[in-house]
Short mmCIF file of C-alpha atoms in Angstrom, two decimals:
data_model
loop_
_atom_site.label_atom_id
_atom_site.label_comp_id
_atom_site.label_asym_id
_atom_site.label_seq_id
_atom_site.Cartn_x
_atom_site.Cartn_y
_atom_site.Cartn_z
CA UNK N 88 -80.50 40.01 4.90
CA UNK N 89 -77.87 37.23 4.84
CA UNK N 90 -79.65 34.47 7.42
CA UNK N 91 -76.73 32.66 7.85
CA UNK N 92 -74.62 35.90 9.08
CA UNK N 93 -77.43 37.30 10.81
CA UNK N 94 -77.98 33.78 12.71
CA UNK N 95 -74.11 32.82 13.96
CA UNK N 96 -73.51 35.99 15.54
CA UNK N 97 -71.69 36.01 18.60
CA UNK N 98 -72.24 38.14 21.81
CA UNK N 99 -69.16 40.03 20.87
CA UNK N 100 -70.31 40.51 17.12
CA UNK N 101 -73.90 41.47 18.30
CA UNK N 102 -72.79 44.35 20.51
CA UNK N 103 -68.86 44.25 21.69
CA UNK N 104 -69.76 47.78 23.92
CA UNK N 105 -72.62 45.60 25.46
CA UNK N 106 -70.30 42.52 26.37
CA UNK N 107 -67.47 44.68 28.05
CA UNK N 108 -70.43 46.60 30.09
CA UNK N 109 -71.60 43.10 30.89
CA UNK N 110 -68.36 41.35 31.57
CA UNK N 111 -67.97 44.48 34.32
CA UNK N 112 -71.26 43.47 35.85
CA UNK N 113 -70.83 40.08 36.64
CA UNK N 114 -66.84 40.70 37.59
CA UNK N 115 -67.61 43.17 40.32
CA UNK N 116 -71.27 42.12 41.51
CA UNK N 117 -72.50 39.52 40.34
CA UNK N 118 -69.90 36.54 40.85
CA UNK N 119 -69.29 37.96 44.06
CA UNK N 120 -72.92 37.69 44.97
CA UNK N 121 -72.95 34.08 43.75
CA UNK N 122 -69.65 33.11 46.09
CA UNK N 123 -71.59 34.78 49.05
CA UNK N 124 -74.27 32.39 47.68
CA UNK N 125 -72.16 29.12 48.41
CA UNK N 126 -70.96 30.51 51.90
CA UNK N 127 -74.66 30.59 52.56
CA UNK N 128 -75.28 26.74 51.17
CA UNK N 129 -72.42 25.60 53.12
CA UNK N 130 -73.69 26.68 55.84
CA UNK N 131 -77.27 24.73 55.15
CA UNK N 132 -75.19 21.72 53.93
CA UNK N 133 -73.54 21.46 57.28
CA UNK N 134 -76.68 22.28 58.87
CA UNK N 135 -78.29 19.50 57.10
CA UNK N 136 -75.02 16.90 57.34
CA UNK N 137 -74.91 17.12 60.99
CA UNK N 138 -78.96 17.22 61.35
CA UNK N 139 -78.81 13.72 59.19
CA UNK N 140 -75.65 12.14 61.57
CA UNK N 141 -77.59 12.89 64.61
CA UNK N 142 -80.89 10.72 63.06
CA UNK N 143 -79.47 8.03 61.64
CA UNK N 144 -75.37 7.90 62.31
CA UNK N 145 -75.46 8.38 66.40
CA UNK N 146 -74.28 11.96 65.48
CA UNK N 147 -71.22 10.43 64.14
CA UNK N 148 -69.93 12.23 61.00
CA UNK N 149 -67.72 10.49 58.93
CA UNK N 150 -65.34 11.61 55.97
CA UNK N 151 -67.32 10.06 53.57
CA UNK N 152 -69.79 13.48 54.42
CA UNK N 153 -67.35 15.91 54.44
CA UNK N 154 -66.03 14.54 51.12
CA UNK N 155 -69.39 15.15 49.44
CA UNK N 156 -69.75 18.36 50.83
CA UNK N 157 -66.48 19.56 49.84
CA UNK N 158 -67.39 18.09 46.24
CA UNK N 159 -70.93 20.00 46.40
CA UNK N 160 -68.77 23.17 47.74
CA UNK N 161 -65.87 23.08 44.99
CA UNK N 162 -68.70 22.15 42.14
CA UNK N 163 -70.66 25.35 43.20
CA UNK N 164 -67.63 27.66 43.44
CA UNK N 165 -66.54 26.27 40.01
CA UNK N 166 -69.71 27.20 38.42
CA UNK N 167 -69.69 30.59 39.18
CA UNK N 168 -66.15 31.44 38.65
CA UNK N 169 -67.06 29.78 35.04
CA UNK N 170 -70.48 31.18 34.50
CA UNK N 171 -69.43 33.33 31.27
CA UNK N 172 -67.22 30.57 30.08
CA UNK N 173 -69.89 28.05 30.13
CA UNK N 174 -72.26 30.22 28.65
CA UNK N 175 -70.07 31.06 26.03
CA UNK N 176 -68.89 27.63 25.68
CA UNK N 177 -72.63 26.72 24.96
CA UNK N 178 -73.52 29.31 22.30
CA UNK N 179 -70.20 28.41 20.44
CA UNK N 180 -71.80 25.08 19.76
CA UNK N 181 -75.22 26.26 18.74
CA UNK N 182 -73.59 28.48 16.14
CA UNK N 183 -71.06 26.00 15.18
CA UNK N 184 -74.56 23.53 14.79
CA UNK N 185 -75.74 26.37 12.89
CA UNK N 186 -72.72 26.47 10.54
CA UNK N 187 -73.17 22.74 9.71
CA UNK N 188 -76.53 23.49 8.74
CA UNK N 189 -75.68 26.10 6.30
CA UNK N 190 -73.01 24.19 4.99
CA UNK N 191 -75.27 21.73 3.22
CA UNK N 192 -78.17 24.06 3.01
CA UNK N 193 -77.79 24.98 -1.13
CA UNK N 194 -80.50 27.25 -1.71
CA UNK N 195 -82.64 26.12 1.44
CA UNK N 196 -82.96 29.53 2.59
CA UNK N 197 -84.28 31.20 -0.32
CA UNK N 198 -87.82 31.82 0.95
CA UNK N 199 -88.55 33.83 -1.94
CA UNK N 200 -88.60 31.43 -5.11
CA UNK N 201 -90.23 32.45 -8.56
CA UNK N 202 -92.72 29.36 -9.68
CA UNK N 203 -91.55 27.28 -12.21
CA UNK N 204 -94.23 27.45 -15.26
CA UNK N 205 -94.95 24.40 -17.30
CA UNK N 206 -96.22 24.85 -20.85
CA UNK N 207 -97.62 23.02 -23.75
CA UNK N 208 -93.91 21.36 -26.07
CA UNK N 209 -95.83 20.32 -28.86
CA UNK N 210 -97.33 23.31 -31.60
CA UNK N 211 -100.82 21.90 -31.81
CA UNK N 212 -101.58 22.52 -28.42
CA UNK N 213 -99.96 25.99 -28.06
CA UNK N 214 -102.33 26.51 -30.75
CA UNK N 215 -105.61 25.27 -28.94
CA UNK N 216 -104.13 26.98 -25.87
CA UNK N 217 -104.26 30.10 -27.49
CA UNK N 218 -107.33 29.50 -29.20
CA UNK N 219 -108.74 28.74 -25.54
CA UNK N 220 -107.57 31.74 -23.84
CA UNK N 221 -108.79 34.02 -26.49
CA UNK N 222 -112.71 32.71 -26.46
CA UNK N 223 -112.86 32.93 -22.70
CA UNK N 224 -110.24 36.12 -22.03
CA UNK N 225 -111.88 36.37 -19.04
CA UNK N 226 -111.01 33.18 -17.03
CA UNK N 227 -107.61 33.88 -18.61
CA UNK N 228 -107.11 37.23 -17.27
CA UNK N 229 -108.14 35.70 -13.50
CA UNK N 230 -105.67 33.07 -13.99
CA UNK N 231 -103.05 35.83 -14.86
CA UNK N 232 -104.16 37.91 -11.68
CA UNK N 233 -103.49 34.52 -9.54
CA UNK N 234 -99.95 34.05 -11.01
CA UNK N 235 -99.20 37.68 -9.68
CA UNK N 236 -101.22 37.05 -6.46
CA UNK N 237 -98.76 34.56 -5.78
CA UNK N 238 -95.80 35.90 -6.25
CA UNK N 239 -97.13 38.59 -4.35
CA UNK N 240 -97.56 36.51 -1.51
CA UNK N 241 -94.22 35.20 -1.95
CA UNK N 242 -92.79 38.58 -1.33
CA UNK N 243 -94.65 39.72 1.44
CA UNK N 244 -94.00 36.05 3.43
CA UNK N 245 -90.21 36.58 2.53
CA UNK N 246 -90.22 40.12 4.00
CA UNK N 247 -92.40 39.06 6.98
CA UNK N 248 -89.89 36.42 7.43
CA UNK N 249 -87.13 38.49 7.71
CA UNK N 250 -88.52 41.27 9.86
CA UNK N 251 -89.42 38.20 12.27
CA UNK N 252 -85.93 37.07 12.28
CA UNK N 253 -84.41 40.28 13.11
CA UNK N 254 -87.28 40.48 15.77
CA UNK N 255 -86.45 37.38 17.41
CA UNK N 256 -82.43 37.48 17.41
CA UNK N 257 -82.89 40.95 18.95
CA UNK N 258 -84.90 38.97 21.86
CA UNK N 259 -82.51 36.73 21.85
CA UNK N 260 -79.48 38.62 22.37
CA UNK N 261 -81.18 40.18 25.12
CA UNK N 262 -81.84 37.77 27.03
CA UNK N 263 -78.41 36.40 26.41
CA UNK N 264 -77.00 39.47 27.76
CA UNK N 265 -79.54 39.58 30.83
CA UNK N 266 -78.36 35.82 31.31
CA UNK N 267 -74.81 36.32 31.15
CA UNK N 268 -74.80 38.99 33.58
CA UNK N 269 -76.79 36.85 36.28
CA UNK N 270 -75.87 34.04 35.71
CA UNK N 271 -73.23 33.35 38.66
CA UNK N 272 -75.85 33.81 40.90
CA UNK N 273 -78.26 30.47 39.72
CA UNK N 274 -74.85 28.76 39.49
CA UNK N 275 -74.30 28.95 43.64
CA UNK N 276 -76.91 26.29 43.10
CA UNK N 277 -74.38 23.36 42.71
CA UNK N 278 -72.93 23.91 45.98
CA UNK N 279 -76.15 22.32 47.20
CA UNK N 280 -77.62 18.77 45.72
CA UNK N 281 -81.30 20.02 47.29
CA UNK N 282 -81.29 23.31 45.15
CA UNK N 283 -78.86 21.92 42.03
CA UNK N 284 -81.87 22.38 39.72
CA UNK N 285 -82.14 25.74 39.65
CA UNK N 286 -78.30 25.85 38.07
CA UNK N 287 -79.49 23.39 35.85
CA UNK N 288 -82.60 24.76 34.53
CA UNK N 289 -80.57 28.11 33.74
CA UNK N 290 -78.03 26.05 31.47
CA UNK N 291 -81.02 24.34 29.95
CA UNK N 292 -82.81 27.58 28.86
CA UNK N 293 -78.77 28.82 28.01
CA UNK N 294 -79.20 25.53 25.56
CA UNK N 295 -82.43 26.46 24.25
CA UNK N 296 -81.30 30.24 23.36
CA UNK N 297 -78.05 29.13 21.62
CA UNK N 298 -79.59 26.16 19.41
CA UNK N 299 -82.70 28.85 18.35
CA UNK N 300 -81.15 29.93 14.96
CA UNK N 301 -80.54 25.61 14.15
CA UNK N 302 -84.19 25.60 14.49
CA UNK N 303 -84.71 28.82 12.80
CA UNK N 304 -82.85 27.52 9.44
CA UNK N 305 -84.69 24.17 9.35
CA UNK N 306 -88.09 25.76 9.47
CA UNK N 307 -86.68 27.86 6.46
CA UNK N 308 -85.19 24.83 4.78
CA UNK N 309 -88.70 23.09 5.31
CA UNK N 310 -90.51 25.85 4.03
CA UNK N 311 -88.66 26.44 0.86
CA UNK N 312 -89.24 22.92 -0.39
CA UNK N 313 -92.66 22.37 0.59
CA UNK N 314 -93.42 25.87 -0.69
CA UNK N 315 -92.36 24.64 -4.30
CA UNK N 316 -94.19 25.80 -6.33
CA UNK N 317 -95.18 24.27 -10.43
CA UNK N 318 -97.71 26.07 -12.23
CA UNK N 319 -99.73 23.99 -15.25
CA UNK N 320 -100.50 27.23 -17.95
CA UNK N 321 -102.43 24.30 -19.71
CA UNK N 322 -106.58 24.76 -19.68
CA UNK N 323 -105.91 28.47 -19.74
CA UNK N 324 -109.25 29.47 -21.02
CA UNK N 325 -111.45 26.38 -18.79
CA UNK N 326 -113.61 27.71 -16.24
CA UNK N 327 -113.82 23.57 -15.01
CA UNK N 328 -109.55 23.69 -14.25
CA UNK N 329 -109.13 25.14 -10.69
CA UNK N 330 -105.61 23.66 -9.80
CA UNK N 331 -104.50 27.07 -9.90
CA UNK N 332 -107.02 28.16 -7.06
CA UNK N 333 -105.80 25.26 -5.34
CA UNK N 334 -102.21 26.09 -5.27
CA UNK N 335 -102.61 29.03 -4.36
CA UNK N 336 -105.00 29.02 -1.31
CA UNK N 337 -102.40 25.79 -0.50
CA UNK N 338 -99.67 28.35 -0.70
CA UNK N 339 -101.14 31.12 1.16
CA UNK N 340 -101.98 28.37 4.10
CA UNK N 341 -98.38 27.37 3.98
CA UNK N 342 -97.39 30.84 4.41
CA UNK N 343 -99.41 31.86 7.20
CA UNK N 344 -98.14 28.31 9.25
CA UNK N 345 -94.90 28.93 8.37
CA UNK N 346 -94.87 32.48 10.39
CA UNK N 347 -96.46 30.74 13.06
CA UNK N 348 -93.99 27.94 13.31
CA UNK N 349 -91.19 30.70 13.00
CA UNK N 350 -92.18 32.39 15.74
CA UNK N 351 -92.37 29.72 17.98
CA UNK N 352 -88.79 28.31 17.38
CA UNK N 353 -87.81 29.62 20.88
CA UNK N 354 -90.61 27.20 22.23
CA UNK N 355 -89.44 24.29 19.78
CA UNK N 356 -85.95 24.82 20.43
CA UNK N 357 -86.68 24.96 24.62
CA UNK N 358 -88.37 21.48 24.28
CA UNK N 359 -84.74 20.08 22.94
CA UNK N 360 -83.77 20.34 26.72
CA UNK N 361 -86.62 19.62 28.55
CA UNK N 362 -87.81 23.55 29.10
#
């Protein structure tokens, strides 16, 4: 799987069939919906501008009113003619954040990394290593079993990784879709200031969807370094040396958080904008 490909995709580049059905929707029901929408909150905005005249104005109203209503009015019909634009507009920028990122990633995303293996330079102790590893074969031979257990691990975290990531941009294209097609309707919102937050909550969760795959390739990034992994071949044959067990339980931990974490970049990325 190329990350970086799989992670800038566009709703076009996902599914172009899906994006024309979609585009349909919202042209010939939804944004039509969402206009009816405004009628209806002009209505409660004059409702409510003449209601506030009459308690504190000596039913006077002034142009000053009718100036911020026909600014609430225009905002709301503006946001639903430019629902998919600004939608659109939004995910551009999380994949162009994305792009940055994997600009300057190197080999960040290589989840999958062989441990580097440091050995005795000098002959005398590649001797007494030997000697070591022959008079106890047996701690040698778990040792060996280890080394494999981690790579092991490596493989099945990298392919667990991936399956996750196709998992969760196949969530998150749906949703995009679902969004796209509804949104004019949470966009009639800015027609009123009382209900405004309902328009802006949508963007925000919009936002959160569209940065996802940044957060996605800086948990990779994260876990590829701290998942670096040296291993010391020296004390072969000693029963007392249990770095090895160390690294790898440390390893194993790592790769069990990292899943979580992975999982839960949705959440993380949601929290960027106050979700």
């Amino acid at each position: 799987m190329d990350l970086v490909e799989t992670l800038t995709q566009n709703l076009s580049g996902f599914s172009s069939e899906t994006l024309i059905w979609i585009n349909g929707i919202v042209s010939n029901a939804t944004r039509a919906v969402g206009l009816y929408l405004v009628g209806i909150l002009l209505v409660l905005e004059l409702a409510k501008m003449f209601e506030k005249a009459n308690a504190s104005n000596a039913g006077i109203v002034t142009l000053k009113m009718f100036q911020g209503l026909a600014f609430r009015i225009s905002l709301g019909g503006l946001a639903v003619a430019m629902s998919s634009f600004v939608l659109h507009f939004i995910l551009t920028i999380g994949i162009g954040l994305a792009n940055l990122i994997s600009r300057f990633a190197g080999a960040a995303f290589d989840v999958f990394a062989l441990p580097s293996v440091e050995v005795p330079t000098d002959t005398l102790s590649i001797i007494g290593e030997m000697l070591s590893a022959l008079l106890n074969p047996t701690e040698a031979v778990r040792r060996g079993i280890l080394v494999l257990l981690l790579i092991v691990v490596g493989a099945l975290v990298t392919l667990a990784a991936y399956v996750m990531v196709w998992v969760i941009v196949l969530l998150r294209f749906f949703q995009l879709y679902v969004m796209l097609a509804l949104m004019p309707i949470p966009m009639a919102s800015f027609a009123s200031e009382e209900h405004d937050h309902i328009g802006k909550n949508y963007i925000k969760r919009v936002l959160a969807y569209s940065f996802q795959p940044a957060v996605i390739m800086v948990v990779f990034g994260v876990y590829h370094f701290l998942s670096e992994l040296t291993l010391d071949l020296t004390g072969l044959g000693n029963p007392l040396n249990v770095d090895m067990e160390v690294q790898f339980f440390q390893n194993l931990i790592l790769a069990i958080v990292f899943i979580i974490v992975l999982w839960q970049t949705h959440k993380k990325s949601s929290e960027l904008f106050g979700v």
